[in-house]
Coordinates of C-alpha atoms and ligand atoms in Angstrom, one line a residue:
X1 CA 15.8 21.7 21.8
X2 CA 19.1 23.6 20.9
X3 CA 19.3 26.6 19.9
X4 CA 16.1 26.7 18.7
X5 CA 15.9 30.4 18.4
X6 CA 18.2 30.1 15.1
X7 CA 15.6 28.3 13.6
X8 CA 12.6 30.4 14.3
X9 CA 11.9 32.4 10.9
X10 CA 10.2 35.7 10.9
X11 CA 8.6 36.8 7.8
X12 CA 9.3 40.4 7.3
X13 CA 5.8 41.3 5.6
X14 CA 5.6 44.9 5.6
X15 CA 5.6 47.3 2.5
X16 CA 8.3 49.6 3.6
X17 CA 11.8 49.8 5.0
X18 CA 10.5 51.7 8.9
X19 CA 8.6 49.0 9.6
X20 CA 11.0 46.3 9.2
X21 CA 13.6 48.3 11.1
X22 CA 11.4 48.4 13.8
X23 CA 11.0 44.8 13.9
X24 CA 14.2 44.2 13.8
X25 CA 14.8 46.9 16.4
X26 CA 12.3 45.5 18.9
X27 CA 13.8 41.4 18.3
X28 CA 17.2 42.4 18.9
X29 CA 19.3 39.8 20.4
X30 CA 16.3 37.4 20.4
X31 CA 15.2 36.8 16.4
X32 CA 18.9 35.6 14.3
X33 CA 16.7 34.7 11.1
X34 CA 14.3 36.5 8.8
X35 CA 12.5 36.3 5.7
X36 CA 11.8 38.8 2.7
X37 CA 9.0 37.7 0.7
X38 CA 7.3 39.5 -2.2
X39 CA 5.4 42.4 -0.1
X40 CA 9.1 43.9 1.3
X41 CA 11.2 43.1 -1.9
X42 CA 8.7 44.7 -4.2
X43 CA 8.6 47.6 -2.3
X44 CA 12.1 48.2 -1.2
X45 CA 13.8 45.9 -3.0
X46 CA 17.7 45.3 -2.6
X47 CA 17.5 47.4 0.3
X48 CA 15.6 45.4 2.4
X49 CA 18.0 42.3 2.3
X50 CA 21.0 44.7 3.4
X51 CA 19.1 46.2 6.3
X52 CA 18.8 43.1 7.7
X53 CA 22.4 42.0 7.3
X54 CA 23.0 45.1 9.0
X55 CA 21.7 43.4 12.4
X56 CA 23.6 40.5 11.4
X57 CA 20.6 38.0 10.6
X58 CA 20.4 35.2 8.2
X59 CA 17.9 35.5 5.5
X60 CA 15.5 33.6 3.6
X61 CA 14.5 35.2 0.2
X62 CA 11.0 33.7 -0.3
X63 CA 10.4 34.8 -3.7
X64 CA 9.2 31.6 -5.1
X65 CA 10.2 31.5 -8.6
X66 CA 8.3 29.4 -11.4
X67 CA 9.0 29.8 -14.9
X68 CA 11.4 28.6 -17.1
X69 CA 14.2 26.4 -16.2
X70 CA 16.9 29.4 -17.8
X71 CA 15.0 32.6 -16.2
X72 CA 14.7 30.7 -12.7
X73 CA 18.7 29.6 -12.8
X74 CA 19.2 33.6 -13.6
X75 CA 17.3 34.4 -10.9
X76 CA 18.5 32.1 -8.3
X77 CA 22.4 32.9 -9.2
X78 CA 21.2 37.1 -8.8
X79 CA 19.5 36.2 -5.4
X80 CA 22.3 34.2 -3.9
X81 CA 24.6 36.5 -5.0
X82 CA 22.7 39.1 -3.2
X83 CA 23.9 36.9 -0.3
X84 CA 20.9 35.3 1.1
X85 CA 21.0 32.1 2.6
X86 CA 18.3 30.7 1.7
X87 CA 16.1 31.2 -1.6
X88 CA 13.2 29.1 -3.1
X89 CA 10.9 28.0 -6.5
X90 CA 7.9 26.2 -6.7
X91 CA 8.3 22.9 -7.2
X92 CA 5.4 22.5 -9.7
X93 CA 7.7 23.7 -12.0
X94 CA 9.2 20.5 -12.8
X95 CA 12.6 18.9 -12.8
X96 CA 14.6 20.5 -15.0
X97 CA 13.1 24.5 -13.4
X98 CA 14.4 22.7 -10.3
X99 CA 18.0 21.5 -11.2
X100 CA 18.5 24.5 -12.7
X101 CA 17.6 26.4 -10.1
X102 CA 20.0 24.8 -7.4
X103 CA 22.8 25.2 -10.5
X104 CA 22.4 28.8 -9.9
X105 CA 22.3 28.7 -6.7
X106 CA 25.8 26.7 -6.4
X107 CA 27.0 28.9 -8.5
X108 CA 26.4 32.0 -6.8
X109 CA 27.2 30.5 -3.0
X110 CA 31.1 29.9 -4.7
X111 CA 31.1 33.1 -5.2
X112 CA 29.1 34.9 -2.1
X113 CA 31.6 32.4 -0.2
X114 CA 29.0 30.5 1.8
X115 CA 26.3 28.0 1.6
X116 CA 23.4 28.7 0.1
X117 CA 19.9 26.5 0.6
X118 CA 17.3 26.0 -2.7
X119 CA 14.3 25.2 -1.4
X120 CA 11.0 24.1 -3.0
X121 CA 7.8 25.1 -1.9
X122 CA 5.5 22.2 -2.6
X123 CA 1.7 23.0 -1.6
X124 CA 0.8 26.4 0.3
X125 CA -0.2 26.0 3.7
X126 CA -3.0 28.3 2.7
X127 CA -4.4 25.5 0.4
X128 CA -6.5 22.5 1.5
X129 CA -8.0 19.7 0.2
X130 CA -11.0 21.6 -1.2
X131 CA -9.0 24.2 -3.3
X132 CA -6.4 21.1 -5.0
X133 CA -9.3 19.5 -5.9
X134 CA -10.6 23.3 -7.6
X135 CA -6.6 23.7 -9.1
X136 CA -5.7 20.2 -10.1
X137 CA -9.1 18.0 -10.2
X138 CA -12.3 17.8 -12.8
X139 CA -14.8 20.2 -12.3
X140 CA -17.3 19.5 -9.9
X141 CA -20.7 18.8 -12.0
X142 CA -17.7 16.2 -13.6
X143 CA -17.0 15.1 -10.7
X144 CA -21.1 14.6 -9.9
X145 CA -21.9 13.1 -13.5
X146 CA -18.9 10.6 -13.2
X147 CA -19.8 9.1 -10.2
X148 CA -16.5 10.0 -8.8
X149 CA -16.0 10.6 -5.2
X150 CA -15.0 13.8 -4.0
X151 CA -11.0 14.0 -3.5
X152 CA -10.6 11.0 -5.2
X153 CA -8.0 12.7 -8.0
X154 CA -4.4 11.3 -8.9
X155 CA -2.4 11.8 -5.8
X156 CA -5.3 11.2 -3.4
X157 CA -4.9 14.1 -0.8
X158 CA -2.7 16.7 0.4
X159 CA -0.4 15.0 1.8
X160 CA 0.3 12.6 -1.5
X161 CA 1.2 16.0 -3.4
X162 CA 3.3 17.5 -1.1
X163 CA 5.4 13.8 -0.8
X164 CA 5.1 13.5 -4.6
X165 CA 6.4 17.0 -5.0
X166 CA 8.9 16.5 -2.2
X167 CA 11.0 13.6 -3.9
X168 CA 10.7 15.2 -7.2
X169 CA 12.1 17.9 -5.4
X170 CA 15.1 15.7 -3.9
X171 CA 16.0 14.3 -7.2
X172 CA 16.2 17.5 -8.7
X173 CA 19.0 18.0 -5.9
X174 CA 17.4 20.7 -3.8
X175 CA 18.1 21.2 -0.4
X176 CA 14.4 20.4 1.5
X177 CA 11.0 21.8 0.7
X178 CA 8.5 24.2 1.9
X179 CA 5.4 22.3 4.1
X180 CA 2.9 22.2 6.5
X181 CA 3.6 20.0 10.3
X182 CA 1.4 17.8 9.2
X183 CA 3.8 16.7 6.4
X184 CA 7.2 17.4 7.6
X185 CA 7.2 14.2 9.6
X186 CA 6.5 11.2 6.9
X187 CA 8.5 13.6 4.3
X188 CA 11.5 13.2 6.6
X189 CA 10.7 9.1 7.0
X190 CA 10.4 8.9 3.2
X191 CA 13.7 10.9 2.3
X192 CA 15.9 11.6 5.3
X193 CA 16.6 13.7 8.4
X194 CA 19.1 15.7 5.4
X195 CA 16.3 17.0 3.7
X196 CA 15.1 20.0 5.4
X197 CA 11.5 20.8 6.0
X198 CA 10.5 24.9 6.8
X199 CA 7.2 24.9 8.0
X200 CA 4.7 27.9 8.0
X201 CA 1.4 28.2 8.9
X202 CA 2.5 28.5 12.6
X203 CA -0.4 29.7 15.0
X204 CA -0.1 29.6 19.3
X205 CA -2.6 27.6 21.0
X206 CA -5.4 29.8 22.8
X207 CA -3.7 32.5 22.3
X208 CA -1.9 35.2 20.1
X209 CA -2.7 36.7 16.7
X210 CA -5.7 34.0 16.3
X211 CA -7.2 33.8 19.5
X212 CA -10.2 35.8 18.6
X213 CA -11.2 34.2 15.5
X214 CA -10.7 30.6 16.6
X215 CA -12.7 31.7 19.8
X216 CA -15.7 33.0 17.7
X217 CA -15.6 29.9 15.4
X218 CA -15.6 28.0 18.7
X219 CA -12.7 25.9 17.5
X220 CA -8.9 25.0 19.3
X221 CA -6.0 24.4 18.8
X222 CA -4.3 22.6 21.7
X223 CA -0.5 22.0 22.1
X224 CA -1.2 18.0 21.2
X225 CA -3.1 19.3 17.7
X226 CA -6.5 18.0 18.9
X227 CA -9.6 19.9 17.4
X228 CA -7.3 21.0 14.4
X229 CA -9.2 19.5 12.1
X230 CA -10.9 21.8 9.0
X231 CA -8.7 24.9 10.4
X232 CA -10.4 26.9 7.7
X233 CA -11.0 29.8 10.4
X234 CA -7.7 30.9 10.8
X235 CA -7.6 34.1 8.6
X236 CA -6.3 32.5 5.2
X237 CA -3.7 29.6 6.6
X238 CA -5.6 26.4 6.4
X239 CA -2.6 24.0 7.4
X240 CA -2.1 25.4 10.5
X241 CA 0.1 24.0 13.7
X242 CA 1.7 25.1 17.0
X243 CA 5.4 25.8 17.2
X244 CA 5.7 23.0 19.2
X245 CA 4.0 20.8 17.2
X246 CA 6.2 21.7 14.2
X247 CA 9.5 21.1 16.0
X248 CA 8.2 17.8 16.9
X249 CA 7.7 17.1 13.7
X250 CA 11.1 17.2 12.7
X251 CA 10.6 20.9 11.1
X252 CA 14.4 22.3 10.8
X253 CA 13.1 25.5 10.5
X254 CA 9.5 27.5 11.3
X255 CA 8.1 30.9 9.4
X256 CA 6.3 33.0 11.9
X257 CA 4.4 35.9 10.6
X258 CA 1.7 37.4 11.9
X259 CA 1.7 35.5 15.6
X260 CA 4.8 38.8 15.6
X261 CA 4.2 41.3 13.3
X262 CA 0.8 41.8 14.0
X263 CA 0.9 41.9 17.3
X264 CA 1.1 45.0 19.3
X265 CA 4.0 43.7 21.2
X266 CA 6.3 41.9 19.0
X267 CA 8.9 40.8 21.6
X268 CA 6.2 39.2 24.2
X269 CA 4.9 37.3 21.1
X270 CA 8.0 36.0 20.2
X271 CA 8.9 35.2 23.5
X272 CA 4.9 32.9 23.5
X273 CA 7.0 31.3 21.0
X274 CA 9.7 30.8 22.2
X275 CA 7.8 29.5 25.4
X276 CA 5.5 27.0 23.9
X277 CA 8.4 25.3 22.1
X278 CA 10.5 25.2 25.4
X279 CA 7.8 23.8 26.8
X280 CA 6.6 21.0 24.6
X281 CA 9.3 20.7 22.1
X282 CA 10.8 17.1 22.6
X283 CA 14.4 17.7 23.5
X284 CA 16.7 16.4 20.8
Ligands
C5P301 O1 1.5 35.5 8.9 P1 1.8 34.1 8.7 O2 2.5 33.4 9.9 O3 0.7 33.3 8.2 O4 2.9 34.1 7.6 C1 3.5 33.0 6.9 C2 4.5 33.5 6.0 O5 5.0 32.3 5.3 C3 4.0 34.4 4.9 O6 5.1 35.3 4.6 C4 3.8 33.5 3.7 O7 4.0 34.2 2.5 C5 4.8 32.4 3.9 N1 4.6 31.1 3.3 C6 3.4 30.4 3.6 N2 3.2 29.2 3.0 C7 4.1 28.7 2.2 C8 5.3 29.4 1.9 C9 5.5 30.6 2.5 O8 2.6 30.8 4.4 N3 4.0 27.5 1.6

């Protein structure tokens, strides 16, 4: 793969400014892209987005907005103009939340002077099965008393949402969505190599952050994604996948969080990462 290092994503989820830097510090010359979600920006705000143009890295403001179609076009046009390059909304807020959104974020990447990517997040990769069917679906004695199977609600399973949500997404004109590997690959069949996928939920196989937990749960992950199935151990991500794994299926970009910042040696971790997709990454 080419310069795949530009498209590794690492999520910047600390609570103050010192630990960031010394994220930043330690990836120096090896990490170009980072994200600021809600745990940095609420706690350092503005700040946070110039210290890491400061190292010269692209940034991916993952604030996920959802509210009305005005307040989110405000709020898009005041992130981009912060100068972020990428910056995203839920797409469960509909159509119109979602053209306006990208109408603030054309707005504000004429005048920041570059491009600017409005991404949807469809269906967290911390969600399952189990928990749409507890959002979306009937109760369960409903489900019981109706004689209704178990997952059997409108869009049928995970991955029908996040492909439902996905072109509503693309006819709103946004740029790609947020997903899991295990969508990324039939989203890009259904609407294109142009629409960009960023997947999170990125764990190493046999090793890293999860190691432990998926050894005392007795459960794998192997580079091919076999014994992935009800990933439920792995601390609070459910739709979990290798880096690897993600590449190969067609993932422009992957978030990494805690494989890095959790680790006790940031740099060796990235460099697992970096490894695994040298490794088994299909050249492209
Ligand atoms: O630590 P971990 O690698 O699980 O972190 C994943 C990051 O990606 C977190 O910052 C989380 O907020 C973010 N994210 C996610 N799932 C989404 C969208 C964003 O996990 N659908």
């Amino acid at each position: 793969m080419e310069n795949f290092k530009e498209k590794v994503i690492i999520a910047l989820d600390y609570d103050n400014l010192d630990a960031a830097r010394g994220i930043l510090e330690r990836l120096k010359g090896e990490a170009y892209f980072y994200k600021i979600g809600p745990v940095l920006f609420t706690s350092c705000g503005i700040q946070s987005i110039e210290l890491v143009r400061d190292y010269g890295c692209k940034i991916f403001l993952d604030l996920k907005f959802h509210d009305i179609p005005n307040t989110v076009y405000r709020a898009v046009k005041s992130a981009g103009e912060l100068g972020v390059d990428i910056i995203n909304v839920h797409a469960s807020g509909g159509a119109e939340m979602m053209k306006s959104a990208k109408k603030g974020g054309v707005e504000a990447a004429k005048r920041a002077g570059k491009s600017i990517d409005v991404i949807a997040v469809t269906i967290l990769t911390s969600l399952a099965q189990e928990d749409l069917r507890d959002i979306f679906y009937y109760p369960r004695d409903e489900i019981n008393s109706s004689g209704l199977k178990p997952y059997s609600g409108v869009f049928g399973g995970v991955g029908n949402l996040v492909l439902h949500l996905a072109e509503l997404a693309k006819i709103s004109g946004l740029d790609g969505i947020v997903c899991s590997g295990y969508e990324s690959l039939e989203i890009k069949k259904v609407l294109g190599d142009n629409f960009k996928t960023i997947v999170p939920g990125i764990r190493l196989a046999g090793g890293g952050y999860a190691a432990e937990v998926q050894r005392d749960a007795g459960a794998a992950i192997t580079p091919k994604g076999e014994n992935i199935k009800g990933a439920a151990w792995i601390d609070d991500q459910k739709r979990v996948m290798t880096p690897s794994m993600a590449f190969n299926s067609k993932a422009d970009y992957i978030v990494v969080g805690r494989e890095i910042t959790a680790s006790n040696d940031p740099l060796t971790a990235l460099k697992a990462i970096y490894n695994d997709i040298e490794r088994f990454a299909e050249r492209t």
